[in-house]
Short mmCIF file of C-alpha atoms in Angstrom, two decimals:
data_model
loop_
_atom_site.label_atom_id
_atom_site.label_comp_id
_atom_site.label_asym_id
_atom_site.label_seq_id
_atom_site.Cartn_x
_atom_site.Cartn_y
_atom_site.Cartn_z
CA ASP A 1 0.00 0.00 0.00
CA TRP A 2 1.11 3.61 -0.55
CA LEU A 3 1.43 4.11 3.21
CA ALA A 4 3.99 1.32 3.46
CA PRO A 5 7.19 2.50 1.78
CA GLY A 6 9.17 0.17 4.03
CA PRO A 7 10.83 -0.10 7.40
CA GLY A 8 12.13 3.07 9.00
CA SER A 9 10.12 5.57 6.93
CA PRO A 10 9.07 8.27 9.41
CA LEU A 11 5.34 8.98 9.78
CA LEU A 12 4.41 6.64 6.93
CA GLY A 13 4.27 2.91 6.57
CA ASP A 14 5.74 0.81 9.35
CA SER A 15 6.88 3.72 11.54
CA GLY A 16 3.55 5.45 11.00
CA ARG A 17 1.73 2.41 12.33
CA MET A 18 3.95 2.53 15.43
CA LEU A 19 3.14 6.22 15.83
CA VAL A 20 -0.60 5.53 15.64
CA PHE A 21 -0.21 2.70 18.15
CA GLU A 22 1.47 5.12 20.56
CA ALA A 23 -0.31 8.44 19.98
CA GLY A 24 -3.48 7.59 18.03
CA PRO A 25 -6.99 7.55 19.52
CA ALA A 26 -6.38 4.36 21.56
CA GLY A 27 -2.65 4.89 22.12
CA VAL A 28 -1.01 4.95 25.52
CA GLN A 29 0.08 8.58 25.13
CA SER A 30 -3.51 9.60 24.36
CA LYS A 31 -4.79 7.67 27.36
CA LEU A 32 -2.28 9.34 29.67
CA LEU A 33 -2.95 12.84 28.31
CA GLY A 34 -6.72 12.40 28.15
CA VAL A 35 -6.82 13.73 24.56
CA GLN A 36 -5.72 12.30 21.22
CA ALA A 37 -1.97 12.85 21.46
CA ASN A 38 -1.11 13.01 17.76
CA LEU A 39 -3.70 15.76 17.17
CA LEU A 40 -2.55 17.72 20.23
CA GLU A 41 1.06 17.41 19.08
CA GLY A 42 0.14 18.58 15.58
CA VAL A 43 -1.63 21.70 16.85
CA LEU A 44 1.10 22.64 19.33
CA LEU A 45 3.93 22.08 16.86
CA ASP A 46 2.04 24.13 14.25
CA VAL A 47 1.94 27.01 16.73
CA GLY A 48 5.69 26.59 17.14
CA ALA A 49 6.14 26.61 13.36
CA LEU A 50 4.21 29.89 13.21
CA SER A 51 6.73 31.36 15.65
CA LEU A 52 9.56 30.25 13.37
CA LEU A 53 8.02 32.27 10.56
CA SER A 54 7.14 35.34 12.60
CA CYS A 55 10.59 35.61 14.22
CA TRP A 56 12.10 36.94 10.99
CA PHE A 57 10.10 40.17 11.09
CA GLU A 58 11.21 43.14 13.18
CA SER A 59 7.76 44.57 13.81
CA ARG A 60 6.60 44.66 17.40
CA ARG A 61 3.52 42.55 16.61
CA MET A 62 5.51 39.80 14.97
CA GLN A 63 8.01 39.71 17.80
CA LEU A 64 5.15 39.44 20.30
CA LEU A 65 3.61 36.65 18.22
CA THR A 66 6.95 34.84 18.25
CA ALA A 67 7.39 35.34 21.97
CA TYR A 68 3.92 34.03 22.80
CA ALA A 69 3.79 31.18 20.26
CA ALA A 70 7.24 29.59 20.72
CA PRO A 71 6.75 28.58 24.38
CA VAL A 72 3.50 26.78 23.52
CA SER A 73 5.25 24.15 21.42
CA ALA A 74 8.21 24.19 23.82
CA ALA A 75 5.82 23.28 26.64
CA TYR A 76 4.79 20.16 24.74
CA PHE A 77 8.42 19.01 24.56
CA LEU A 78 8.86 19.69 28.27
CA LEU A 79 5.67 17.78 29.10
CA ASN A 80 7.06 14.82 27.19
CA ILE A 81 9.85 14.58 29.77
CA PHE A 82 7.27 13.13 32.15
CA TYR A 83 5.83 10.88 29.43
CA PHE A 84 9.18 9.40 28.44
CA GLN A 85 10.05 8.72 32.07
CA LEU A 86 6.75 6.86 32.51
CA THR A 87 7.23 4.79 29.36
CA GLY A 88 10.78 3.71 30.13
CA ALA A 89 12.63 5.97 27.69
CA PRO A 90 14.78 8.23 29.91
CA GLU A 91 17.26 8.64 27.06
CA MET A 92 14.71 10.99 25.44
CA VAL A 93 14.74 13.44 28.38
CA PRO A 94 17.87 15.39 27.29
CA ALA A 95 16.44 15.74 23.77
CA MET A 96 13.15 17.08 25.16
CA LEU A 97 15.06 19.58 27.32
CA LEU A 98 17.10 20.64 24.30
CA LEU A 99 13.95 21.14 22.23
CA GLY A 100 11.89 22.74 25.00
CA ALA A 101 14.11 25.14 26.93
CA PRO A 102 15.75 27.22 24.15
CA PRO A 103 12.52 28.53 22.57
CA ILE A 104 11.41 29.87 25.93
CA LEU A 105 14.77 31.46 26.74
CA LEU A 106 15.20 32.91 23.24
CA SER A 107 11.68 34.36 23.29
CA LEU A 108 12.42 36.14 26.54
CA LEU A 109 15.68 37.46 25.10
CA ARG A 110 13.95 38.67 21.91
CA LEU A 111 11.36 40.56 23.95
CA LYS A 112 14.08 42.26 25.98
CA ILE A 113 15.85 43.30 22.76
CA PHE A 114 12.83 44.40 20.72
CA LEU A 115 10.36 45.55 23.35
CA ARG A 116 12.34 47.20 26.13
CA ASP A 117 9.07 47.72 28.01
CA GLU A 118 9.12 46.63 31.66
CA ALA A 119 5.32 46.30 31.93
CA ALA A 120 5.21 44.03 28.85
CA LEU A 121 8.12 42.00 30.22
CA ALA A 122 6.29 41.55 33.53
CA THR A 123 3.19 40.35 31.68
CA TYR A 124 5.34 37.98 29.65
CA ALA A 125 7.02 36.63 32.79
CA ALA A 126 3.55 35.85 34.17
CA TYR A 127 2.71 34.11 30.86
CA LEU A 128 5.86 31.97 31.12
CA ALA A 129 5.00 31.15 34.74
CA ALA A 130 1.55 29.99 33.60
CA ILE A 131 3.16 27.82 30.89
CA GLY A 132 5.50 26.35 33.52
CA ALA A 133 2.58 25.65 35.86
CA ALA A 134 0.70 23.97 32.99
CA VAL A 135 3.70 21.74 32.24
CA LEU A 136 4.08 20.75 35.89
CA GLY A 137 0.33 20.20 36.26
CA GLY A 138 0.30 18.13 33.10
CA GLY A 139 3.23 16.08 34.38
CA LEU A 140 1.42 15.39 37.64
CA LEU A 141 -1.70 14.41 35.68
CA LEU A 142 0.36 11.98 33.56
CA GLN A 143 1.80 10.40 36.69
CA GLN A 144 -1.65 10.14 38.28
CA ARG A 145 -3.15 8.48 35.18
CA ALA A 146 -0.19 6.13 34.80
CA GLU A 147 -1.45 3.84 37.57
CA ALA A 148 -4.79 3.33 35.82
CA HIS A 149 -3.00 2.57 32.55
CA ARG A 150 -0.13 0.46 33.86
CA ALA A 151 -1.09 -2.51 31.62
CA ASP A 152 -1.27 -0.22 28.56
CA ILE A 153 2.16 1.22 29.35
CA HIS A 154 3.60 -2.27 29.79
CA LEU A 155 2.12 -3.39 26.45
CA PHE A 156 3.37 -0.26 24.68
CA VAL A 157 6.92 -0.72 26.01
CA ALA A 158 6.89 -4.37 24.89
CA VAL A 159 5.60 -3.41 21.42
CA ARG A 160 8.11 -0.55 21.09
CA ASP A 161 11.02 -2.75 22.15
CA HIS A 162 9.96 -5.50 19.75
CA PHE A 163 9.44 -3.02 16.89
CA THR A 164 12.86 -1.42 17.29
CA SER A 165 14.68 -4.74 17.71
CA ASN A 166 12.83 -6.38 14.80
CA GLY A 167 14.05 -4.04 12.06
CA PHE A 168 11.15 -1.56 12.36
CA THR A 169 8.77 -3.80 10.42
CA TRP A 170 5.00 -3.68 10.82
CA THR A 171 2.98 -5.12 7.98
CA ALA A 172 -0.16 -3.24 6.96
CA GLY A 173 -3.29 -4.77 8.44
CA LEU A 174 -1.60 -6.36 11.45
CA ASP A 175 -2.49 -5.30 14.98
CA TYR A 176 1.15 -5.50 16.10
CA PRO A 177 4.63 -5.39 14.59
CA ASP A 178 5.71 -8.45 12.66
CA GLY A 179 6.43 -11.37 15.00
CA PHE A 180 5.01 -9.78 18.18
CA LYS A 181 2.92 -12.07 20.38
CA PRO A 182 0.53 -9.95 22.48
CA PRO A 183 -0.84 -10.94 25.85
CA ARG A 184 -4.47 -12.09 25.59
CA ALA A 185 -6.13 -9.50 27.87
CA SER A 186 -4.40 -6.40 26.47
CA GLY A 187 -7.48 -4.77 24.96
CA TRP A 188 -5.48 -3.57 21.95
CA LEU A 189 -6.69 -6.10 19.38
CA GLY A 190 -8.42 -4.70 16.31
CA LEU A 191 -6.65 -1.33 16.26
CA PHE A 192 -5.37 -1.51 12.71
#
């Protein structure tokens, strides 16, 4: 099928099926977040992409747009620190910090350079504090929901480990990666 260009193709084919298994409507990330994770990620990263476009303009409005949009997508990366800890992938934490912290710091720096208005900077500091509180609150929510979804997390980790060690192959139409033997009471059958 056109969605199966082969193993290792990001977002399409075999890797796309793994992404849907993780972040689709019934995926473990969606269950932990309480919303469909791949849609949430798409919206938040689109807001971040908007900030990448607006940062090239010197106008005050565009700099404000950059400053307010960039931390939104950065917050998603920072929230994923909690998610990757819960799903046994601590090696992803430094990458999430590297993707999440700089947009926030650079936005603050850009406002100081272009705005030079203490009242606006105070408002922006409050905005960043609200973003930080949302990330921490979201992290606590993920940890709270993790207990209720312990079996889903365990199944996801087993599927992810099998997928990555089996050459990233997942044939179209199968519920699991090629060669994976699921536990009977997983509740994941019939996803694909």
